[in-house]
């Protein structure tokens, strides 16, 4: 069996990669991070095309695997666009990021990888990030005429219209939302603490007043005391019949087992078994020995 050798290593190390790439990108780098075995490089937004071209042509990151969006509503530039690159010859990955807001477009990288056209359309559809230079920036996952961007963290969870495909009309139709019950939000408050509001239906409950709780401030409230102790000490039932032996035979009682006559001896070479209820005598013990 021959061993097949490949130029790409089985496992690629990050040693020295971040320093090398940061030096090569120079002033285009805003910040860098190496964590969880991954290398991330944040570059200037307007320099993204030049940065990715340099990584592709001079550092062998030939493949654009994915373009993803991230939303941080608390930031001034709330969106991040993440480019995931793969080097087929080094078997190594690196992430390059840029940040932007709702109005500022990001330069397209369709000039470097044609597949970026589809990936940029997805980020635009889900987050609303626009890409300057993409000549076919249309929605790719949501329906025609859809309003909003579903992956934004401020996207509403409910609305007033819904869409479905109509077999009768042969197209997607919009209709008013019809809910079987009112939309309810749940705050997961502990039931022992209680919610700050009245749940639907609770206003109809007959709740007893709790301002005057019942307490046991004296023994008479609990029924305890000397009188109760004296009453508990008195016997209220007769003693058991077996407590005393009167020596008199009760009517209908059977004969005692030890008073019954012995059974007839068995025929043949057999050993008789002693009666189970007959007390064992000293001579019986000697016979057993």
PDB file of C-alpha atoms in Angstrom:
ATOM      1  CA  UNK A   1       0.000   0.000   0.000  1.00  0.00           C
ATOM      2  CA  UNK A   2       1.479   3.313  -1.089  1.00  0.00           C
ATOM      3  CA  UNK A   3       1.276   6.425   1.064  1.00  0.00           C
ATOM      4  CA  UNK A   4      -0.235   9.467  -0.599  1.00  0.00           C
ATOM      5  CA  UNK A   5       1.566  12.679   0.312  1.00  0.00           C
ATOM      6  CA  UNK A   6      -0.144  16.048   0.113  1.00  0.00           C
ATOM      7  CA  UNK A   7       1.381  19.487   0.214  1.00  0.00           C
ATOM      8  CA  UNK A   8      -1.163  20.757   2.756  1.00  0.00           C
ATOM      9  CA  UNK A   9      -0.384  19.896   6.389  1.00  0.00           C
ATOM     10  CA  UNK A  10      -2.913  17.841   8.329  1.00  0.00           C
ATOM     11  CA  UNK A  11      -3.073  20.455  11.078  1.00  0.00           C
ATOM     12  CA  UNK A  12      -1.982  24.069  10.643  1.00  0.00           C
ATOM     13  CA  UNK A  13      -0.527  26.083  13.512  1.00  0.00           C
ATOM     14  CA  UNK A  14      -1.311  29.720  14.278  1.00  0.00           C
ATOM     15  CA  UNK A  15       2.248  30.397  15.404  1.00  0.00           C
ATOM     16  CA  UNK A  16       3.503  33.611  13.805  1.00  0.00           C
ATOM     17  CA  UNK A  17       0.510  33.906  11.449  1.00  0.00           C
ATOM     18  CA  UNK A  18      -1.092  36.897  13.146  1.00  0.00           C
ATOM     19  CA  UNK A  19       2.137  38.871  13.261  1.00  0.00           C
ATOM     20  CA  UNK A  20       2.922  38.096   9.618  1.00  0.00           C
ATOM     21  CA  UNK A  21      -0.500  39.071   8.321  1.00  0.00           C
ATOM     22  CA  UNK A  22      -0.705  42.203  10.488  1.00  0.00           C
ATOM     23  CA  UNK A  23       2.651  43.378   9.164  1.00  0.00           C
ATOM     24  CA  UNK A  24       1.605  42.694   5.576  1.00  0.00           C
ATOM     25  CA  UNK A  25      -1.699  44.560   5.897  1.00  0.00           C
ATOM     26  CA  UNK A  26      -0.044  47.511   7.644  1.00  0.00           C
ATOM     27  CA  UNK A  27      -2.207  50.595   8.127  1.00  0.00           C
ATOM     28  CA  UNK A  28      -5.325  48.791   6.919  1.00  0.00           C
ATOM     29  CA  UNK A  29      -5.514  46.929  10.271  1.00  0.00           C
ATOM     30  CA  UNK A  30      -7.721  48.415  12.997  1.00  0.00           C
ATOM     31  CA  UNK A  31      -7.268  45.652  15.570  1.00  0.00           C
ATOM     32  CA  UNK A  32      -6.493  41.951  15.830  1.00  0.00           C
ATOM     33  CA  UNK A  33      -7.600  39.076  18.050  1.00  0.00           C
ATOM     34  CA  UNK A  34      -6.511  35.479  18.523  1.00  0.00           C
ATOM     35  CA  UNK A  35      -8.877  33.407  20.676  1.00  0.00           C
ATOM     36  CA  UNK A  36     -10.307  29.876  20.721  1.00  0.00           C
ATOM     37  CA  UNK A  37      -7.777  28.833  18.102  1.00  0.00           C
ATOM     38  CA  UNK A  38      -9.058  31.411  15.575  1.00  0.00           C
ATOM     39  CA  UNK A  39      -7.445  34.525  14.124  1.00  0.00           C
ATOM     40  CA  UNK A  40      -9.567  37.627  13.536  1.00  0.00           C
ATOM     41  CA  UNK A  41      -8.349  40.784  11.824  1.00  0.00           C
ATOM     42  CA  UNK A  42     -10.483  43.942  11.740  1.00  0.00           C
ATOM     43  CA  UNK A  43      -9.589  46.223   8.850  1.00  0.00           C
ATOM     44  CA  UNK A  44     -10.733  49.600   7.611  1.00  0.00           C
ATOM     45  CA  UNK A  45     -14.049  49.374   5.789  1.00  0.00           C
ATOM     46  CA  UNK A  46     -12.862  51.157   2.646  1.00  0.00           C
ATOM     47  CA  UNK A  47      -9.762  48.930   2.487  1.00  0.00           C
ATOM     48  CA  UNK A  48     -11.547  45.567   2.568  1.00  0.00           C
ATOM     49  CA  UNK A  49     -11.064  44.850  -1.141  1.00  0.00           C
ATOM     50  CA  UNK A  50      -7.332  45.609  -1.030  1.00  0.00           C
ATOM     51  CA  UNK A  51      -6.867  43.610   2.181  1.00  0.00           C
ATOM     52  CA  UNK A  52      -8.584  40.501   0.826  1.00  0.00           C
ATOM     53  CA  UNK A  53      -6.704  40.760  -2.488  1.00  0.00           C
ATOM     54  CA  UNK A  54      -3.397  40.836  -0.628  1.00  0.00           C
ATOM     55  CA  UNK A  55      -4.356  37.807   1.488  1.00  0.00           C
ATOM     56  CA  UNK A  56      -5.471  35.914  -1.618  1.00  0.00           C
ATOM     57  CA  UNK A  57      -2.521  36.689  -3.887  1.00  0.00           C
ATOM     58  CA  UNK A  58       0.432  36.932  -1.488  1.00  0.00           C
ATOM     59  CA  UNK A  59      -0.547  34.680   1.445  1.00  0.00           C
ATOM     60  CA  UNK A  60      -2.398  31.890  -0.376  1.00  0.00           C
ATOM     61  CA  UNK A  61      -5.865  32.361   1.120  1.00  0.00           C
ATOM     62  CA  UNK A  62      -7.436  31.309  -2.148  1.00  0.00           C
ATOM     63  CA  UNK A  63     -11.003  30.553  -1.104  1.00  0.00           C
ATOM     64  CA  UNK A  64     -13.786  32.771   0.250  1.00  0.00           C
ATOM     65  CA  UNK A  65     -15.784  30.309   2.322  1.00  0.00           C
ATOM     66  CA  UNK A  66     -18.474  32.580   3.756  1.00  0.00           C
ATOM     67  CA  UNK A  67     -19.610  36.146   4.371  1.00  0.00           C
ATOM     68  CA  UNK A  68     -21.644  36.582   7.552  1.00  0.00           C
ATOM     69  CA  UNK A  69     -23.311  39.490   9.301  1.00  0.00           C
ATOM     70  CA  UNK A  70     -23.478  40.340  13.015  1.00  0.00           C
ATOM     71  CA  UNK A  71     -25.663  42.953  14.694  1.00  0.00           C
ATOM     72  CA  UNK A  72     -24.586  44.901  17.783  1.00  0.00           C
ATOM     73  CA  UNK A  73     -27.383  47.460  18.329  1.00  0.00           C
ATOM     74  CA  UNK A  74     -25.475  49.253  21.092  1.00  0.00           C
ATOM     75  CA  UNK A  75     -22.570  50.252  18.831  1.00  0.00           C
ATOM     76  CA  UNK A  76     -22.352  53.376  16.708  1.00  0.00           C
ATOM     77  CA  UNK A  77     -21.513  51.152  13.735  1.00  0.00           C
ATOM     78  CA  UNK A  78     -23.835  48.346  14.716  1.00  0.00           C
ATOM     79  CA  UNK A  79     -23.086  45.848  11.945  1.00  0.00           C
ATOM     80  CA  UNK A  80     -20.039  43.677  11.376  1.00  0.00           C
ATOM     81  CA  UNK A  81     -19.387  41.910   8.079  1.00  0.00           C
ATOM     82  CA  UNK A  82     -17.200  38.837   8.556  1.00  0.00           C
ATOM     83  CA  UNK A  83     -15.203  37.324   5.677  1.00  0.00           C
ATOM     84  CA  UNK A  84     -14.002  33.758   6.272  1.00  0.00           C
ATOM     85  CA  UNK A  85     -10.970  32.796   4.183  1.00  0.00           C
ATOM     86  CA  UNK A  86      -9.402  29.375   3.666  1.00  0.00           C
ATOM     87  CA  UNK A  87      -5.928  28.535   2.430  1.00  0.00           C
ATOM     88  CA  UNK A  88      -6.077  25.238   0.573  1.00  0.00           C
ATOM     89  CA  UNK A  89      -2.281  24.881   0.453  1.00  0.00           C
ATOM     90  CA  UNK A  90      -1.715  25.716   4.134  1.00  0.00           C
ATOM     91  CA  UNK A  91      -4.957  24.213   5.459  1.00  0.00           C
ATOM     92  CA  UNK A  92      -5.451  27.370   7.509  1.00  0.00           C
ATOM     93  CA  UNK A  93      -8.352  29.733   8.104  1.00  0.00           C
ATOM     94  CA  UNK A  94      -8.543  33.398   8.989  1.00  0.00           C
ATOM     95  CA  UNK A  95     -11.426  35.823   9.587  1.00  0.00           C
ATOM     96  CA  UNK A  96     -11.401  39.402   8.342  1.00  0.00           C
ATOM     97  CA  UNK A  97     -13.983  41.855   9.664  1.00  0.00           C
ATOM     98  CA  UNK A  98     -15.277  45.326   8.871  1.00  0.00           C
ATOM     99  CA  UNK A  99     -17.903  47.406  10.651  1.00  0.00           C
ATOM    100  CA  UNK A 100     -20.587  49.687   9.239  1.00  0.00           C
ATOM    101  CA  UNK A 101     -23.911  51.312  10.044  1.00  0.00           C
ATOM    102  CA  UNK A 102     -27.337  51.233   8.429  1.00  0.00           C
ATOM    103  CA  UNK A 103     -26.518  53.860   5.798  1.00  0.00           C
ATOM    104  CA  UNK A 104     -22.837  53.369   4.892  1.00  0.00           C
ATOM    105  CA  UNK A 105     -22.172  50.746   2.179  1.00  0.00           C
ATOM    106  CA  UNK A 106     -19.298  48.259   2.261  1.00  0.00           C
ATOM    107  CA  UNK A 107     -17.161  47.872  -0.904  1.00  0.00           C
ATOM    108  CA  UNK A 108     -18.024  44.701  -2.789  1.00  0.00           C
ATOM    109  CA  UNK A 109     -15.531  41.872  -3.214  1.00  0.00           C
ATOM    110  CA  UNK A 110     -17.239  40.376  -6.258  1.00  0.00           C
ATOM    111  CA  UNK A 111     -14.174  41.613  -8.159  1.00  0.00           C
ATOM    112  CA  UNK A 112     -12.122  38.972  -6.268  1.00  0.00           C
ATOM    113  CA  UNK A 113     -14.571  36.071  -5.946  1.00  0.00           C
ATOM    114  CA  UNK A 114     -17.731  35.848  -8.076  1.00  0.00           C
ATOM    115  CA  UNK A 115     -19.423  33.777  -5.334  1.00  0.00           C
ATOM    116  CA  UNK A 116     -19.366  36.892  -3.148  1.00  0.00           C
ATOM    117  CA  UNK A 117     -22.362  38.165  -5.118  1.00  0.00           C
ATOM    118  CA  UNK A 118     -24.681  35.563  -3.545  1.00  0.00           C
ATOM    119  CA  UNK A 119     -23.112  35.940  -0.108  1.00  0.00           C
ATOM    120  CA  UNK A 120     -23.427  39.734  -0.098  1.00  0.00           C
ATOM    121  CA  UNK A 121     -27.062  39.425  -1.159  1.00  0.00           C
ATOM    122  CA  UNK A 122     -27.726  37.211   1.857  1.00  0.00           C
ATOM    123  CA  UNK A 123     -26.164  39.719   4.278  1.00  0.00           C
ATOM    124  CA  UNK A 124     -28.142  42.505   2.642  1.00  0.00           C
ATOM    125  CA  UNK A 125     -31.388  40.542   2.911  1.00  0.00           C
ATOM    126  CA  UNK A 126     -30.959  39.495   6.534  1.00  0.00           C
ATOM    127  CA  UNK A 127     -29.289  42.621   7.992  1.00  0.00           C
ATOM    128  CA  UNK A 128     -29.830  45.455   5.522  1.00  0.00           C
ATOM    129  CA  UNK A 129     -26.110  46.060   4.901  1.00  0.00           C
ATOM    130  CA  UNK A 130     -25.520  47.420   1.386  1.00  0.00           C
ATOM    131  CA  UNK A 131     -22.481  46.669  -0.780  1.00  0.00           C
ATOM    132  CA  UNK A 132     -21.142  49.307  -3.120  1.00  0.00           C
ATOM    133  CA  UNK A 133     -20.332  47.840  -6.556  1.00  0.00           C
ATOM    134  CA  UNK A 134     -22.607  44.777  -6.355  1.00  0.00           C
ATOM    135  CA  UNK A 135     -24.658  45.074  -9.533  1.00  0.00           C
ATOM    136  CA  UNK A 136     -27.290  42.520  -8.463  1.00  0.00           C
ATOM    137  CA  UNK A 137     -28.013  43.391  -4.838  1.00  0.00           C
ATOM    138  CA  UNK A 138     -31.478  41.829  -4.461  1.00  0.00           C
ATOM    139  CA  UNK A 139     -33.153  39.871  -1.704  1.00  0.00           C
ATOM    140  CA  UNK A 140     -32.286  36.196  -1.841  1.00  0.00           C
ATOM    141  CA  UNK A 141     -34.121  34.513   1.054  1.00  0.00           C
ATOM    142  CA  UNK A 142     -37.209  36.594   1.818  1.00  0.00           C
ATOM    143  CA  UNK A 143     -40.162  37.121  -0.496  1.00  0.00           C
ATOM    144  CA  UNK A 144     -40.662  39.906  -3.024  1.00  0.00           C
ATOM    145  CA  UNK A 145     -41.929  43.041  -1.313  1.00  0.00           C
ATOM    146  CA  UNK A 146     -40.814  41.892   2.137  1.00  0.00           C
ATOM    147  CA  UNK A 147     -40.253  44.822   4.490  1.00  0.00           C
ATOM    148  CA  UNK A 148     -37.498  44.754   7.082  1.00  0.00           C
ATOM    149  CA  UNK A 149     -34.476  42.553   7.721  1.00  0.00           C
ATOM    150  CA  UNK A 150     -35.132  39.451   9.865  1.00  0.00           C
ATOM    151  CA  UNK A 151     -31.717  39.100  11.559  1.00  0.00           C
ATOM    152  CA  UNK A 152     -31.661  42.572  12.998  1.00  0.00           C
ATOM    153  CA  UNK A 153     -31.948  42.420  16.766  1.00  0.00           C
ATOM    154  CA  UNK A 154     -34.639  45.110  16.703  1.00  0.00           C
ATOM    155  CA  UNK A 155     -36.771  43.287  14.113  1.00  0.00           C
ATOM    156  CA  UNK A 156     -40.357  42.967  15.450  1.00  0.00           C
ATOM    157  CA  UNK A 157     -41.495  39.485  16.447  1.00  0.00           C
ATOM    158  CA  UNK A 158     -45.132  40.099  15.526  1.00  0.00           C
ATOM    159  CA  UNK A 159     -46.943  42.062  12.861  1.00  0.00           C
ATOM    160  CA  UNK A 160     -50.326  42.620  11.292  1.00  0.00           C
ATOM    161  CA  UNK A 161     -49.904  40.739   8.018  1.00  0.00           C
ATOM    162  CA  UNK A 162     -48.750  37.276   7.075  1.00  0.00           C
ATOM    163  CA  UNK A 163     -47.931  35.697   3.737  1.00  0.00           C
ATOM    164  CA  UNK A 164     -48.646  32.312   2.227  1.00  0.00           C
ATOM    165  CA  UNK A 165     -48.649  30.695  -1.187  1.00  0.00           C
ATOM    166  CA  UNK A 166     -52.133  30.549  -2.726  1.00  0.00           C
ATOM    167  CA  UNK A 167     -52.806  27.515  -4.908  1.00  0.00           C
ATOM    168  CA  UNK A 168     -55.893  29.233  -6.315  1.00  0.00           C
ATOM    169  CA  UNK A 169     -54.111  32.413  -7.388  1.00  0.00           C
ATOM    170  CA  UNK A 170     -50.743  30.765  -8.087  1.00  0.00           C
ATOM    171  CA  UNK A 171     -48.754  33.375  -6.155  1.00  0.00           C
ATOM    172  CA  UNK A 172     -47.777  34.542  -2.692  1.00  0.00           C
ATOM    173  CA  UNK A 173     -50.558  36.543  -1.036  1.00  0.00           C
ATOM    174  CA  UNK A 174     -50.537  38.764   2.035  1.00  0.00           C
ATOM    175  CA  UNK A 175     -53.366  38.475   4.563  1.00  0.00           C
ATOM    176  CA  UNK A 176     -54.173  39.982   7.970  1.00  0.00           C
ATOM    177  CA  UNK A 177     -52.778  37.968  10.861  1.00  0.00           C
ATOM    178  CA  UNK A 178     -55.406  35.842  12.605  1.00  0.00           C
ATOM    179  CA  UNK A 179     -54.395  34.541  16.022  1.00  0.00           C
ATOM    180  CA  UNK A 180     -56.315  31.933  17.981  1.00  0.00           C
ATOM    181  CA  UNK A 181     -55.639  33.914  21.156  1.00  0.00           C
ATOM    182  CA  UNK A 182     -54.130  37.237  22.092  1.00  0.00           C
ATOM    183  CA  UNK A 183     -50.372  37.426  21.848  1.00  0.00           C
ATOM    184  CA  UNK A 184     -48.851  37.011  25.301  1.00  0.00           C
ATOM    185  CA  UNK A 185     -45.345  37.579  26.538  1.00  0.00           C
ATOM    186  CA  UNK A 186     -43.892  35.606  29.406  1.00  0.00           C
ATOM    187  CA  UNK A 187     -41.478  37.057  31.932  1.00  0.00           C
ATOM    188  CA  UNK A 188     -40.788  33.747  33.730  1.00  0.00           C
ATOM    189  CA  UNK A 189     -41.368  35.339  37.150  1.00  0.00           C
ATOM    190  CA  UNK A 190     -41.155  32.913  40.047  1.00  0.00           C
ATOM    191  CA  UNK A 191     -44.692  31.746  40.986  1.00  0.00           C
ATOM    192  CA  UNK A 192     -43.776  32.096  44.651  1.00  0.00           C
ATOM    193  CA  UNK A 193     -42.950  35.761  44.239  1.00  0.00           C
ATOM    194  CA  UNK A 194     -45.869  36.564  41.970  1.00  0.00           C
ATOM    195  CA  UNK A 195     -46.071  38.773  38.904  1.00  0.00           C
ATOM    196  CA  UNK A 196     -46.421  42.559  39.006  1.00  0.00           C
ATOM    197  CA  UNK A 197     -49.594  42.362  36.932  1.00  0.00           C
ATOM    198  CA  UNK A 198     -52.888  40.487  36.991  1.00  0.00           C
ATOM    199  CA  UNK A 199     -52.973  37.498  34.673  1.00  0.00           C
ATOM    200  CA  UNK A 200     -56.048  37.123  32.465  1.00  0.00           C
ATOM    201  CA  UNK A 201     -58.769  35.408  34.484  1.00  0.00           C
ATOM    202  CA  UNK A 202     -57.264  36.125  37.895  1.00  0.00           C
ATOM    203  CA  UNK A 203     -59.512  39.139  38.351  1.00  0.00           C
ATOM    204  CA  UNK A 204     -62.467  36.728  38.577  1.00  0.00           C
ATOM    205  CA  UNK A 205     -60.997  34.649  41.383  1.00  0.00           C
ATOM    206  CA  UNK A 206     -62.528  34.946  44.859  1.00  0.00           C
ATOM    207  CA  UNK A 207     -59.374  35.649  46.818  1.00  0.00           C
ATOM    208  CA  UNK A 208     -59.779  35.604  50.638  1.00  0.00           C
ATOM    209  CA  UNK A 209     -58.350  38.578  52.507  1.00  0.00           C
ATOM    210  CA  UNK A 210     -54.807  38.142  53.693  1.00  0.00           C
ATOM    211  CA  UNK A 211     -54.573  41.257  55.870  1.00  0.00           C
ATOM    212  CA  UNK A 212     -55.932  39.362  58.935  1.00  0.00           C
ATOM    213  CA  UNK A 213     -54.143  35.994  58.985  1.00  0.00           C
ATOM    214  CA  UNK A 214     -55.295  33.293  61.402  1.00  0.00           C
ATOM    215  CA  UNK A 215     -52.749  32.685  64.150  1.00  0.00           C
ATOM    216  CA  UNK A 216     -52.500  30.491  67.266  1.00  0.00           C
ATOM    217  CA  UNK A 217     -51.527  32.938  69.981  1.00  0.00           C
ATOM    218  CA  UNK A 218     -52.765  30.840  72.956  1.00  0.00           C
ATOM    219  CA  UNK A 219     -53.214  27.106  73.818  1.00  0.00           C
ATOM    220  CA  UNK A 220     -56.977  27.354  73.444  1.00  0.00           C
ATOM    221  CA  UNK A 221     -56.540  28.179  69.749  1.00  0.00           C
ATOM    222  CA  UNK A 222     -54.818  24.822  69.215  1.00  0.00           C
ATOM    223  CA  UNK A 223     -56.866  22.664  71.641  1.00  0.00           C
ATOM    224  CA  UNK A 224     -53.803  21.960  73.798  1.00  0.00           C
ATOM    225  CA  UNK A 225     -53.581  22.322  77.577  1.00  0.00           C
ATOM    226  CA  UNK A 226     -53.999  20.451  80.886  1.00  0.00           C
ATOM    227  CA  UNK A 227     -57.586  19.377  80.153  1.00  0.00           C
ATOM    228  CA  UNK A 228     -56.593  17.852  76.843  1.00  0.00           C
ATOM    229  CA  UNK A 229     -53.704  15.996  78.493  1.00  0.00           C
ATOM    230  CA  UNK A 230     -55.960  14.524  81.207  1.00  0.00           C
ATOM    231  CA  UNK A 231     -58.509  13.417  78.663  1.00  0.00           C
ATOM    232  CA  UNK A 232     -55.816  11.740  76.558  1.00  0.00           C
ATOM    233  CA  UNK A 233     -54.544   9.787  79.589  1.00  0.00           C
ATOM    234  CA  UNK A 234     -57.903   8.122  80.246  1.00  0.00           C
ATOM    235  CA  UNK A 235     -58.570   4.653  78.797  1.00  0.00           C
ATOM    236  CA  UNK A 236     -61.502   4.616  76.451  1.00  0.00           C
ATOM    237  CA  UNK A 237     -61.499   0.883  75.497  1.00  0.00           C
ATOM    238  CA  UNK A 238     -61.449  -2.454  77.355  1.00  0.00           C
ATOM    239  CA  UNK A 239     -58.341  -4.564  77.592  1.00  0.00           C
ATOM    240  CA  UNK A 240     -57.516  -7.265  75.068  1.00  0.00           C
ATOM    241  CA  UNK A 241     -59.058 -10.725  75.780  1.00  0.00           C
ATOM    242  CA  UNK A 242     -55.624 -12.337  75.599  1.00  0.00           C
ATOM    243  CA  UNK A 243     -54.238 -10.249  78.431  1.00  0.00           C
ATOM    244  CA  UNK A 244     -55.518 -12.712  81.140  1.00  0.00           C
ATOM    245  CA  UNK A 245     -55.744 -16.561  81.265  1.00  0.00           C
ATOM    246  CA  UNK A 246     -58.974 -17.518  83.059  1.00  0.00           C
ATOM    247  CA  UNK A 247     -58.348 -21.276  82.782  1.00  0.00           C
ATOM    248  CA  UNK A 248     -61.793 -21.744  81.278  1.00  0.00           C
ATOM    249  CA  UNK A 249     -62.313 -23.215  77.818  1.00  0.00           C
ATOM    250  CA  UNK A 250     -64.307 -20.995  75.516  1.00  0.00           C
ATOM    251  CA  UNK A 251     -67.306 -22.533  73.779  1.00  0.00           C
ATOM    252  CA  UNK A 252     -66.389 -24.015  70.390  1.00  0.00           C
ATOM    253  CA  UNK A 253     -62.634 -23.645  70.897  1.00  0.00           C
ATOM    254  CA  UNK A 254     -60.522 -26.520  69.359  1.00  0.00           C
ATOM    255  CA  UNK A 255     -58.442 -28.899  71.445  1.00  0.00           C
ATOM    256  CA  UNK A 256     -54.825 -27.951  72.124  1.00  0.00           C
ATOM    257  CA  UNK A 257     -52.405 -29.545  69.664  1.00  0.00           C
ATOM    258  CA  UNK A 258     -50.164 -30.975  72.374  1.00  0.00           C
ATOM    259  CA  UNK A 259     -53.143 -32.879  73.859  1.00  0.00           C
ATOM    260  CA  UNK A 260     -54.013 -34.646  70.603  1.00  0.00           C
ATOM    261  CA  UNK A 261     -53.258 -38.421  70.428  1.00  0.00           C
ATOM    262  CA  UNK A 262     -50.247 -39.635  68.434  1.00  0.00           C
ATOM    263  CA  UNK A 263     -50.923 -40.901  64.943  1.00  0.00           C
ATOM    264  CA  UNK A 264     -50.521 -44.581  64.069  1.00  0.00           C
ATOM    265  CA  UNK A 265     -47.028 -45.803  63.261  1.00  0.00           C
ATOM    266  CA  UNK A 266     -46.191 -45.924  59.578  1.00  0.00           C
ATOM    267  CA  UNK A 267     -45.542 -49.249  57.898  1.00  0.00           C
ATOM    268  CA  UNK A 268     -42.249 -49.999  56.248  1.00  0.00           C
ATOM    269  CA  UNK A 269     -38.712 -48.792  56.782  1.00  0.00           C
ATOM    270  CA  UNK A 270     -39.453 -45.123  57.477  1.00  0.00           C
ATOM    271  CA  UNK A 271     -38.427 -42.744  60.212  1.00  0.00           C
ATOM    272  CA  UNK A 272     -41.200 -41.171  62.123  1.00  0.00           C
ATOM    273  CA  UNK A 273     -41.245 -37.361  62.321  1.00  0.00           C
ATOM    274  CA  UNK A 274     -41.856 -35.864  65.716  1.00  0.00           C
ATOM    275  CA  UNK A 275     -44.875 -33.728  66.173  1.00  0.00           C
ATOM    276  CA  UNK A 276     -44.019 -30.138  65.416  1.00  0.00           C
ATOM    277  CA  UNK A 277     -45.854 -28.826  68.450  1.00  0.00           C
ATOM    278  CA  UNK A 278     -44.528 -31.371  70.968  1.00  0.00           C
ATOM    279  CA  UNK A 279     -41.795 -29.829  73.127  1.00  0.00           C
ATOM    280  CA  UNK A 280     -38.429 -31.485  72.605  1.00  0.00           C
ATOM    281  CA  UNK A 281     -37.267 -33.457  75.648  1.00  0.00           C
ATOM    282  CA  UNK A 282     -33.769 -34.208  76.907  1.00  0.00           C
ATOM    283  CA  UNK A 283     -33.977 -37.817  75.673  1.00  0.00           C
ATOM    284  CA  UNK A 284     -34.941 -36.562  72.196  1.00  0.00           C
ATOM    285  CA  UNK A 285     -31.794 -34.446  72.061  1.00  0.00           C
ATOM    286  CA  UNK A 286     -29.655 -37.464  73.065  1.00  0.00           C
ATOM    287  CA  UNK A 287     -31.286 -39.595  70.337  1.00  0.00           C
ATOM    288  CA  UNK A 288     -30.426 -36.935  67.765  1.00  0.00           C
ATOM    289  CA  UNK A 289     -26.783 -37.140  68.760  1.00  0.00           C
TER     290      UNK A 289
END
